[in-house]
Amino acid sequence: MVFIWGGAPRSPRLLLPWLLLPALWAAGRGQLRYAVPEEAQHGTFVGRLAQDLGLELAELVPRLFRVASKERGELLEVNVQNGILFVNARVDREELCGRSAECSLHLEVIVDRPLRVFHVEVEVEDINDNPPIFAETEQKVLISESAPLDSQFPLEGASDADVGINSRLNYVLSLNEYFTLKLVKKDKSVLPVLLLRKLLDREETQELSLLLMVIDGGKPELTGSAQIQVSILDVNDNAPEFGKPSYKVVLFENVPNDTRVIQVNASDPDEGLNGEISYGIRKILPRSENCQFSINADTSEIRVYGKLDFEENNAYEIQVTAMDKGIPSMVGHSMVLVEVLDLNDNVPEITMTSMSLPVPEDAPVGTVIALVSVSDRDAGANGQVSCSLPPHLPFKLASTFRNYYSLVLDSALDREATAGYQVVVTARDGGSPPRWATASVWVEVADVNDNAPVFAQAEYTVSVRENNAPGAHICTVSARDADAQENARVSYALVERRVGERALSSLVSVHAQSGRVHALQPLDHEELALLQFQVSARDAGAPARGSNASLQLFVLDENDNAPALLGPAGGGARSHALARSAGAGHVLTKVRALDADSGYNAWLAYELQPAAAGARSPFRVGLYTGEISTTRALDEADAPRQRLVVLVRDHGEPALTATATLLVSLVDGAPSPKLSARASAGRVGAEASPLDVNASLMVAICAVSGLLVLTLLLWGALRCCGAARSEGACAPGKPVLVCSSAVGSWSSCRQRRPGLCSAEGPPKADLMAFSPSLPQPREDELNHHSEVSN
């Protein structure tokens, strides 16, 4: 066997005799054996492989000299030029063979021509290149504090990847007062064991840290170490102990539920379950159903469970326990004193008892309305209560006893001003901030019949056309009573009086409930132009109260009367004699007529009926005066007898007419007129003089027209208010003055008053004032008319 050592090659002379013999021996056997140390560097010489196999260097290449290996062939390589085997890569024995005692690499050397195969074995020698190591650099050992002396505690040993003496190990323990190291052989290894030499106390020393060293047998020595953590296990030999024998806490009442009261603290020098404490409450004094206390078994926080109320209990004693979880468990005790402070948490309570409701409005001052009592469950100033009322009420509070009051009337009542009062009593305690409560009572003021009905108008002015239908609605009166219920229920009635020969109730009536005024029969303007009466309104109270309103009823004229002729013409034809020598403008006579109507209906106009066809009459009649005069001088061609027909027409709608017939005889000279009558309507007396007739006619016309105009203007003013009021509503107004002009036209000189209206429908905007457009009379006519009027 040939051994090749790493390092510097030895002298060839010294090695040659030794190398030849093993090579020859190996060649004879067909196998070579070399040795190389592990961790040899690249290029380290292993052996002269070609020479040892007896091969010539010159034939290595031609014979394809080569090396093959089944395992890790890249570790060794051969130089085909000189046949030397050398290290090609780092060789790690522990990697190749582990802890095996023998470790070799097997090579096959092949040459051709002829083919030959040689076997080469290269042994890898171990060096002390691996220190001993522990599987864990830190070992934990658990030992009960009650362990007896000389107790043994095995430790995990170290291991060394080397072999032989390089893997022989020895252990050393760091100095300490509790343990020594004992080595125990087991199989081919040595195990370290801790030996207890002093009793343990976990409460004194909970943990020990030791250093265990290991040394191998190589040259040089390599070492390793491990940290030994000795944990001393607890024994439940201590009871939990509170920091204080008692605790005191001050809380305000009404703190929220689950409010933290206090966190007690107990300690146990033991550990683990022996030192884990569970807290509990053993007893709470005094007992309360509304308020309890709970403690968290783990955190020891005590919290309020329920409602803490000073008015129920002002202090509590809580007995607290602390128990560890050891076997057997041990218990500690303490006391928590909870003082409850009062808060102004109770509002005053108000009780009101009504005595006399509703209160008559004529109740005297000092009448007791209600009784008031107040209370407050708080203590001290928080329970002192005072009462008050809102300002400006006709009531006051009178104190009768502590926390008792009377609500009394302080001033006179008037239901019509205020029908009732919401009386709010406020009770306020003396806390800071104060609390208050309110209670209210509705004080209804009962009505007393102290108000009479009041009409909407003290005086009503209405109008109605004459010839109205029986039962026609005239207007509606209305009265209001400020009282209530029966005291405000109003009924209407006429204030009876005589109207001429008749009773007022035969002409008009008023509905007792609605106040509608009706005409019971047709009214005649010519008979009764103005009707004045009173309507009374009376309530249903006891005693009843009443008032009156005046009503002026104007009967408006309608054109229901035809003109009536005065004098001889009123009863038939009238004869006149006229001298042919009369010139133009000579007044022959004057036709007189009156109309019983008023206003337009009584305004008369005169017309001369045309003569026969082709005849030209020499006469004409004044349109409004009725004077018949000549229009020209008479001549022989005029007929000796002239028949004149005068039509008298009023201005009503439709117009009514009357006719007067005059027979005129034309004579020579100036004879006295003779009268002869031919009846068309009846006989009349002797003719008056023209001057007297004209004067009487003017006076009559002015008198009748004045009354008519006054009626029309009042009627027109009444109709003016109809647009602003509902049907039948009326208002007072001034009469309207209508004046007659000198020529018989009508002009308005009235003043409006907006309260006038008519019961017959919407009012007219105004009363028409007219001055008819007429042909201007000749100057001689005007002068003659003036003379006649004078």
Coordinates of C-alpha atoms in Angstrom, one line a residue, residues 278-776:
S278 CA -59.3 35.7 40.9
Y279 CA -61.2 38.5 42.6
G280 CA -64.7 38.3 44.0
I281 CA -67.3 40.0 46.2
R282 CA -68.3 38.1 49.3
K283 CA -70.9 40.5 50.7
I284 CA -72.4 44.0 50.2
L285 CA -74.0 45.8 53.1
P286 CA -76.7 47.1 53.1
R287 CA -78.5 45.0 50.5
S288 CA -80.2 46.9 47.7
E289 CA -82.3 45.7 44.8
N290 CA -81.7 48.8 42.7
C291 CA -77.9 49.1 43.2
Q292 CA -75.3 46.3 43.1
F293 CA -71.6 46.2 42.6
S294 CA -69.7 43.9 40.4
I295 CA -66.0 43.1 40.3
N296 CA -63.9 41.8 37.3
A297 CA -62.4 38.6 38.4
D298 CA -59.3 39.2 36.4
T299 CA -58.7 43.0 36.5
S300 CA -60.1 43.6 40.1
E301 CA -62.1 46.6 38.9
I302 CA -65.2 47.2 40.9
R303 CA -68.0 48.9 38.9
V304 CA -71.5 50.1 39.7
Y305 CA -74.3 47.7 38.5
G306 CA -77.6 49.4 38.7
K307 CA -78.5 52.9 40.0
L308 CA -76.6 54.5 42.9
D309 CA -79.2 56.6 44.7
F310 CA -78.4 58.7 47.7
E311 CA -82.1 58.8 48.7
E312 CA -82.0 55.0 49.0
N313 CA -78.6 54.4 50.7
N314 CA -75.8 56.9 51.4
A315 CA -73.1 54.3 52.1
Y316 CA -72.1 50.7 51.2
E317 CA -69.6 48.2 52.5
I318 CA -68.2 45.8 50.0
Q319 CA -66.2 42.8 51.2
V320 CA -63.7 41.8 48.6
T321 CA -61.8 38.5 48.3
A322 CA -58.7 37.5 46.3
M323 CA -58.2 33.8 45.6
D324 CA -55.2 32.2 43.8
K325 CA -55.6 29.2 41.5
G326 CA -53.2 26.9 43.3
I327 CA -54.1 23.5 44.7
P328 CA -55.2 23.9 47.4
S329 CA -56.1 27.6 46.7
M330 CA -55.4 30.3 49.2
V331 CA -57.6 33.4 49.9
G332 CA -57.0 37.1 51.0
H333 CA -59.6 39.6 52.2
S334 CA -60.2 43.4 52.1
M335 CA -63.0 45.9 52.6
V336 CA -64.2 48.7 50.2
L337 CA -66.2 51.6 51.8
V338 CA -68.3 53.5 49.3
E339 CA -69.8 56.9 50.4
V340 CA -72.6 58.2 48.2
L341 CA -72.9 62.0 47.9
D342 CA -76.2 63.7 47.1
L343 CA -76.9 65.4 43.8
N344 CA -79.7 67.6 42.9
D345 CA -81.2 64.8 40.8
N346 CA -84.8 65.0 41.8
V347 CA -87.1 67.6 40.3
P348 CA -89.8 69.0 42.6
E349 CA -93.1 67.2 42.5
I350 CA -96.2 69.4 42.1
T351 CA -99.8 68.3 42.9
M352 CA -102.7 70.5 41.9
T353 CA -106.2 70.1 43.1
S354 CA -108.9 72.2 41.4
M355 CA -111.5 73.7 43.7
S356 CA -113.9 75.8 41.6
L357 CA -113.6 75.5 37.9
P358 CA -114.8 77.1 35.7
V359 CA -114.6 80.5 37.4
P360 CA -117.4 82.9 36.8
E361 CA -116.2 86.1 35.3
D362 CA -117.8 88.1 38.1
A363 CA -116.1 86.0 40.8
P364 CA -114.7 88.2 43.6
V365 CA -111.0 88.8 44.2
G366 CA -109.6 86.2 46.6
T367 CA -111.6 83.3 45.3
V368 CA -109.6 80.1 45.7
I369 CA -109.1 78.4 42.4
A370 CA -106.9 75.4 43.2
L371 CA -104.7 73.9 46.0
V372 CA -101.0 73.3 45.2
S373 CA -98.6 71.1 47.1
V374 CA -94.9 70.6 46.3
S375 CA -92.2 68.1 47.5
D376 CA -88.6 67.2 46.7
R377 CA -86.8 64.0 47.6
D378 CA -83.4 65.6 47.8
A379 CA -81.8 66.7 51.0
G380 CA -80.6 70.1 52.3
A381 CA -80.8 73.0 49.9
N382 CA -81.5 70.5 47.1
G383 CA -84.8 69.8 48.7
Q384 CA -86.0 73.3 49.5
V385 CA -88.6 74.3 47.0
S386 CA -90.2 77.7 46.2
C387 CA -93.2 78.2 43.8
S388 CA -93.9 81.0 41.4
L389 CA -96.4 82.0 38.6
P390 CA -95.9 83.8 35.3
P391 CA -96.3 87.6 35.4
H392 CA -99.4 89.4 34.2
L393 CA -101.9 86.9 35.3
P394 CA -105.0 87.7 37.4
F395 CA -103.9 85.1 40.0
K396 CA -101.4 84.7 42.8
L397 CA -100.1 82.0 45.1
A398 CA -100.8 82.3 48.8
S399 CA -98.7 80.1 51.1
T400 CA -100.8 78.2 53.6
F401 CA -98.3 75.9 55.1
R402 CA -94.8 74.6 54.4
N403 CA -94.8 73.4 50.8
Y404 CA -98.6 74.1 50.5
Y405 CA -100.1 77.0 48.5
S406 CA -103.5 78.2 47.4
L407 CA -104.1 79.6 43.9
V408 CA -106.4 82.6 44.4
L409 CA -108.0 85.2 42.1
D410 CA -106.0 88.5 42.3
S411 CA -108.0 90.8 40.0
A412 CA -111.3 90.9 38.2
L413 CA -111.9 88.7 35.2
D414 CA -113.5 89.5 31.9
R415 CA -114.4 86.5 29.7
E416 CA -115.0 88.7 26.7
A417 CA -111.3 89.9 26.9
T418 CA -109.9 86.5 27.9
A419 CA -111.9 83.3 27.8
G420 CA -109.4 81.3 29.9
Y421 CA -105.9 81.2 31.3
Q422 CA -103.2 78.5 31.2
V423 CA -101.9 78.9 34.7
V424 CA -98.4 77.3 34.9
V425 CA -97.0 76.8 38.5
T426 CA -93.2 76.5 38.6
A427 CA -91.6 74.8 41.5
R428 CA -87.8 75.5 41.8
D429 CA -85.5 73.9 44.4
G430 CA -82.4 75.5 46.0
G431 CA -79.8 73.2 44.3
S432 CA -76.9 74.3 42.2
P433 CA -77.8 74.3 39.4
P434 CA -81.4 74.4 40.5
R435 CA -84.0 72.0 39.1
W436 CA -87.6 72.9 38.5
A437 CA -90.9 71.3 37.5
T438 CA -94.1 72.8 36.2
A439 CA -97.7 71.9 36.5
S440 CA -100.5 73.7 34.7
V441 CA -104.2 74.0 35.0
W442 CA -106.6 75.5 32.5
V443 CA -108.7 78.1 34.3
E444 CA -111.8 78.6 32.2
V445 CA -113.7 81.8 32.7
A446 CA -117.4 81.1 32.8
D447 CA -119.6 83.6 31.0
V448 CA -122.0 86.0 32.8
N449 CA -124.6 87.8 30.8
D450 CA -123.0 91.2 31.1
N451 CA -123.1 92.3 27.5
A452 CA -126.1 93.4 25.4
P453 CA -126.3 92.5 21.7
V454 CA -124.7 95.2 19.6
F455 CA -125.9 95.9 16.0
A456 CA -123.3 96.1 13.3
Q457 CA -124.9 99.6 12.5
A458 CA -126.8 101.8 14.8
E459 CA -128.9 103.0 11.8
Y460 CA -129.7 101.2 8.5
T461 CA -130.8 103.1 5.4
V462 CA -132.3 100.9 2.7
S463 CA -134.6 101.3 -0.3
V464 CA -137.1 99.3 -2.1
R465 CA -139.1 100.0 -5.2
E466 CA -142.8 100.6 -4.9
N467 CA -145.2 97.9 -6.0
N468 CA -142.9 95.2 -4.6
A469 CA -144.0 91.7 -4.4
P470 CA -145.4 90.6 -1.0
G471 CA -142.7 89.1 1.2
A472 CA -139.8 90.8 -0.7
H473 CA -136.5 90.8 1.2
I474 CA -135.5 94.3 2.1
C475 CA -132.3 93.9 4.1
T476 CA -130.7 91.9 6.9
V477 CA -129.8 93.3 10.2
S478 CA -127.1 91.7 12.4
A479 CA -126.3 92.1 16.0
R480 CA -123.4 90.4 17.9
D481 CA -123.3 89.5 21.6
A482 CA -119.9 89.3 23.2
D483 CA -121.1 86.8 25.7
A484 CA -121.2 83.0 25.1
Q485 CA -123.7 80.3 24.6
E486 CA -127.2 81.2 25.7
N487 CA -126.0 84.6 26.7
A488 CA -124.9 85.2 23.1
R489 CA -127.9 83.7 21.3
V490 CA -129.7 86.7 19.7
S491 CA -133.3 87.0 18.5
Y492 CA -134.8 89.9 16.6
A493 CA -138.1 91.6 16.7
L494 CA -139.8 94.8 15.4
V495 CA -140.5 97.7 17.8
E496 CA -144.2 98.0 17.1
R497 CA -145.7 101.4 16.3
R498 CA -148.5 102.9 14.2
V499 CA -147.9 104.0 10.6
G500 CA -150.9 106.2 9.9
E501 CA -153.9 104.0 10.4
R502 CA -152.0 100.8 10.2
A503 CA -149.7 98.9 12.5
L504 CA -146.0 98.6 11.5
S505 CA -146.2 94.8 11.7
S506 CA -148.7 94.8 8.8
L507 CA -146.1 96.4 6.5
V508 CA -142.8 94.8 7.4
S509 CA -141.5 91.9 9.4
V510 CA -138.2 90.6 10.7
H511 CA -137.1 87.0 11.1
A512 CA -136.3 86.2 14.7
Q513 CA -133.2 84.2 14.1
S514 CA -131.7 85.5 10.8
G515 CA -132.6 89.2 11.1
R516 CA -133.9 89.3 7.6
V517 CA -136.4 92.1 7.1
H518 CA -139.3 91.5 4.6
A519 CA -142.1 93.7 3.1
L520 CA -145.4 92.1 3.8
Q521 CA -147.4 93.9 1.1
P522 CA -146.7 96.1 -1.9
L523 CA -145.6 99.6 -1.0
D524 CA -146.7 102.8 -2.7
H525 CA -144.3 105.6 -3.1
E526 CA -147.1 108.1 -3.6
E527 CA -148.6 107.0 -0.3
L528 CA -145.5 106.3 1.8
A529 CA -142.2 107.5 0.5
L530 CA -140.2 106.9 3.7
L531 CA -140.8 104.4 6.5
Q532 CA -138.8 104.7 9.7
F533 CA -138.9 102.0 12.4
Q534 CA -136.8 100.1 14.9
V535 CA -135.6 96.5 15.2
S536 CA -134.7 95.1 18.6
A537 CA -132.1 92.4 19.3
R538 CA -132.3 90.5 22.6
D539 CA -130.1 87.7 24.0
A540 CA -131.3 84.6 25.8
G541 CA -129.5 85.3 29.0
A542 CA -131.1 85.6 32.4
P543 CA -131.8 88.4 32.8
A544 CA -132.0 89.1 29.1
R545 CA -130.2 92.1 27.6
G546 CA -131.2 93.9 24.4
S547 CA -130.6 96.9 22.1
N548 CA -132.3 98.6 19.2
A549 CA -131.3 99.8 15.7
S550 CA -133.1 102.3 13.5
L551 CA -134.1 101.5 10.0
Q552 CA -135.0 104.0 7.3
L553 CA -136.8 102.5 4.4
F554 CA -137.1 104.6 1.3
V555 CA -139.8 103.6 -1.2
L556 CA -138.5 104.3 -4.7
D557 CA -140.8 105.6 -7.3
E558 CA -141.9 103.8 -10.4
N559 CA -143.6 105.3 -13.4
D560 CA -147.1 104.0 -12.5
N561 CA -149.0 107.3 -12.9
A562 CA -149.8 109.0 -16.2
P563 CA -149.8 112.8 -16.5
A564 CA -153.1 114.5 -15.4
L565 CA -154.3 117.7 -17.2
L566 CA -155.3 120.6 -15.1
G567 CA -158.1 123.1 -15.8
P568 CA -160.7 122.8 -18.5
A569 CA -158.4 120.8 -20.8
G570 CA -158.4 118.1 -18.3
G571 CA -162.1 117.4 -19.0
G572 CA -162.5 118.0 -22.7
A573 CA -161.7 120.3 -25.6
R574 CA -161.2 124.0 -24.8
S575 CA -162.1 126.8 -27.2
H576 CA -160.2 129.9 -27.8
A577 CA -160.7 132.9 -30.0
L578 CA -157.8 134.6 -31.7
A579 CA -157.7 137.8 -33.6
R580 CA -156.2 137.5 -37.0
S581 CA -154.2 140.6 -36.3
A582 CA -152.1 138.7 -33.7
G583 CA -148.5 138.7 -34.6
A584 CA -145.8 136.1 -34.2
G585 CA -145.1 135.0 -30.7
H586 CA -148.5 135.8 -29.3
V587 CA -149.3 133.4 -26.4
L588 CA -152.7 132.0 -26.8
T589 CA -152.9 129.9 -23.7
K590 CA -151.0 127.4 -21.6
V591 CA -151.7 123.7 -21.1
R592 CA -151.2 122.6 -17.5
A593 CA -150.6 119.0 -16.3
L594 CA -149.3 117.2 -13.2
D595 CA -147.8 113.7 -12.6
A596 CA -148.2 112.0 -9.3
D597 CA -144.9 110.3 -9.7
S598 CA -141.5 111.8 -8.9
G599 CA -138.3 112.6 -10.6
Y600 CA -137.9 111.5 -14.2
N601 CA -141.3 109.9 -13.9
A602 CA -142.9 113.3 -13.1
W603 CA -140.9 115.3 -15.6
L604 CA -143.3 116.3 -18.4
A605 CA -142.7 117.3 -22.0
Y606 CA -145.3 118.9 -24.3
E607 CA -145.7 118.2 -28.0
L608 CA -148.1 119.5 -30.6
Q609 CA -149.5 116.8 -32.8
P610 CA -149.0 117.5 -36.5
A611 CA -151.9 118.9 -38.5
A612 CA -153.4 117.4 -41.6
A613 CA -151.1 116.6 -44.4
G614 CA -149.9 119.6 -46.3
A615 CA -151.2 122.1 -43.7
R616 CA -148.7 124.3 -42.0
S617 CA -149.9 125.2 -38.5
P618 CA -149.2 128.7 -37.3
F619 CA -149.0 127.5 -33.7
R620 CA -146.4 125.8 -31.5
V621 CA -146.2 124.6 -27.9
G622 CA -143.4 125.1 -25.4
L623 CA -141.6 121.8 -24.8
Y624 CA -141.6 122.1 -21.0
T625 CA -143.8 125.1 -20.4
G626 CA -146.9 124.0 -22.2
E627 CA -147.5 127.5 -23.6
I628 CA -149.2 127.7 -27.0
S629 CA -148.1 130.6 -29.1
T630 CA -148.2 131.7 -32.7
T631 CA -145.1 131.1 -34.9
R632 CA -146.1 133.8 -37.5
A633 CA -148.6 136.4 -38.3
L634 CA -152.0 135.0 -39.4
D635 CA -153.3 135.6 -42.9
E636 CA -156.5 135.0 -44.8
A637 CA -155.2 131.6 -46.0
D638 CA -155.4 130.2 -42.5
A639 CA -158.6 128.2 -41.7
P640 CA -160.9 130.1 -39.5
R641 CA -161.1 127.2 -37.1
Q642 CA -157.9 125.5 -35.9
R643 CA -157.9 122.2 -33.9
L644 CA -154.8 121.7 -31.8
V645 CA -153.9 118.4 -30.0
V646 CA -151.2 118.7 -27.3
L647 CA -149.5 115.5 -26.2
V648 CA -148.2 115.5 -22.6
R649 CA -145.5 112.8 -22.1
D650 CA -143.5 112.0 -18.9
H651 CA -139.9 110.6 -18.9
G652 CA -140.6 107.3 -17.3
E653 CA -139.8 103.9 -18.8
P654 CA -142.1 103.2 -20.5
A655 CA -143.4 106.8 -20.8
L656 CA -147.0 107.5 -20.0
T657 CA -149.0 110.2 -21.9
A658 CA -152.1 112.4 -21.9
T659 CA -153.7 114.6 -24.6
A660 CA -155.4 118.0 -24.5
T661 CA -157.5 119.4 -27.4
L662 CA -157.9 123.1 -28.1
L663 CA -160.3 124.6 -30.6
V664 CA -159.0 128.0 -31.9
S665 CA -161.4 130.4 -33.8
L666 CA -159.7 133.1 -35.9
V667 CA -161.8 136.3 -35.7
D668 CA -161.3 139.8 -36.9
G669 CA -160.7 142.2 -34.0
A670 CA -160.2 141.1 -30.4
P671 CA -163.3 139.3 -29.2
S672 CA -163.6 137.6 -25.8
P673 CA -162.9 133.9 -25.8
K674 CA -165.8 131.5 -25.3
L675 CA -165.4 128.1 -23.9
S676 CA -167.2 125.1 -25.2
A677 CA -166.3 121.6 -24.1
R678 CA -166.4 118.3 -25.8
A679 CA -165.6 115.7 -23.3
S680 CA -162.7 113.4 -23.9
A681 CA -162.2 112.6 -20.2
G682 CA -164.9 114.6 -18.2
R683 CA -166.0 118.1 -17.2
V684 CA -163.9 120.6 -15.3
G685 CA -164.5 124.0 -13.7
A686 CA -163.9 127.5 -15.1
E687 CA -160.5 128.4 -16.5
A688 CA -158.2 130.4 -14.3
S689 CA -156.2 133.2 -15.5
P690 CA -152.9 132.3 -17.3
L691 CA -150.7 134.0 -14.7
D692 CA -152.3 132.1 -11.8
V693 CA -152.2 128.8 -13.7
N694 CA -148.5 129.2 -14.5
A695 CA -147.6 130.1 -10.9
S696 CA -149.6 127.2 -9.5
L697 CA -148.1 124.8 -12.0
M698 CA -144.5 125.8 -11.1
V699 CA -145.1 125.6 -7.4
A700 CA -146.7 122.1 -7.8
I701 CA -143.9 120.9 -10.0
C702 CA -141.1 122.1 -7.6
A703 CA -142.8 120.5 -4.6
V704 CA -143.3 117.2 -6.2
S705 CA -140.0 117.2 -7.9
G706 CA -138.2 118.1 -4.7
L707 CA -139.6 115.1 -2.9
L708 CA -139.0 112.8 -5.9
V709 CA -135.4 114.0 -6.3
L710 CA -134.8 113.5 -2.6
T711 CA -136.1 110.0 -2.9
L712 CA -134.1 109.2 -6.0
L713 CA -130.9 110.5 -4.6
L714 CA -131.3 108.5 -1.4
W715 CA -132.1 105.4 -3.5
G716 CA -129.1 106.0 -5.7
A717 CA -126.8 106.4 -2.8
L718 CA -128.1 103.2 -1.2
R719 CA -127.4 101.3 -4.4
C720 CA -123.8 102.6 -4.4
C721 CA -122.8 100.4 -1.5
G722 CA -124.1 97.2 -3.0
A723 CA -120.8 96.3 -4.7
A724 CA -119.0 96.3 -1.3
R725 CA -121.7 94.4 0.7
S726 CA -123.6 91.1 0.3
E727 CA -127.2 91.1 -0.7
G728 CA -129.4 92.8 1.8
A729 CA -126.6 94.4 3.9
C730 CA -127.3 98.1 4.4
A731 CA -125.6 101.1 5.8
P732 CA -126.6 104.6 6.8
G733 CA -126.3 107.5 4.3
K734 CA -127.2 111.1 3.7
P735 CA -130.2 112.0 1.5
V736 CA -129.3 113.4 -1.9
L737 CA -130.6 116.8 -2.9
V738 CA -131.8 117.2 -6.5
C739 CA -132.7 120.7 -7.8
S740 CA -134.7 121.9 -10.7
S741 CA -133.3 124.3 -13.2
A742 CA -135.2 127.3 -14.4
V743 CA -136.2 125.6 -17.7
G744 CA -137.4 122.5 -16.1
S745 CA -134.2 120.3 -16.5
W746 CA -132.9 118.3 -13.5
S747 CA -129.4 118.7 -12.2
S748 CA -127.7 116.8 -9.3
C749 CA -126.3 118.7 -6.4
R750 CA -126.0 115.6 -4.1
Q751 CA -123.1 114.3 -2.1
R752 CA -122.3 110.6 -1.9
R753 CA -122.2 108.6 1.3
P754 CA -120.8 105.1 0.9
G755 CA -123.2 103.3 3.2
L756 CA -126.3 103.5 1.0
C757 CA -127.6 100.5 -0.8
S758 CA -130.6 98.9 -2.4
A759 CA -132.1 95.5 -1.6
E760 CA -133.1 95.0 -5.3
G761 CA -129.6 94.1 -6.7
P762 CA -126.3 95.6 -7.5
P763 CA -126.1 99.4 -7.1
K764 CA -125.9 101.9 -9.9
A765 CA -122.6 103.8 -10.1
D766 CA -124.3 107.2 -9.9
L767 CA -127.6 109.1 -10.2
M768 CA -127.9 110.6 -13.6
A769 CA -128.0 114.3 -13.7
F770 CA -129.4 115.5 -17.0
S771 CA -130.1 118.7 -18.9
P772 CA -131.8 117.7 -22.1
S773 CA -130.5 119.0 -25.4
L774 CA -133.3 121.1 -26.8
P775 CA -133.6 123.6 -29.6
Q776 CA -133.1 127.1 -28.2

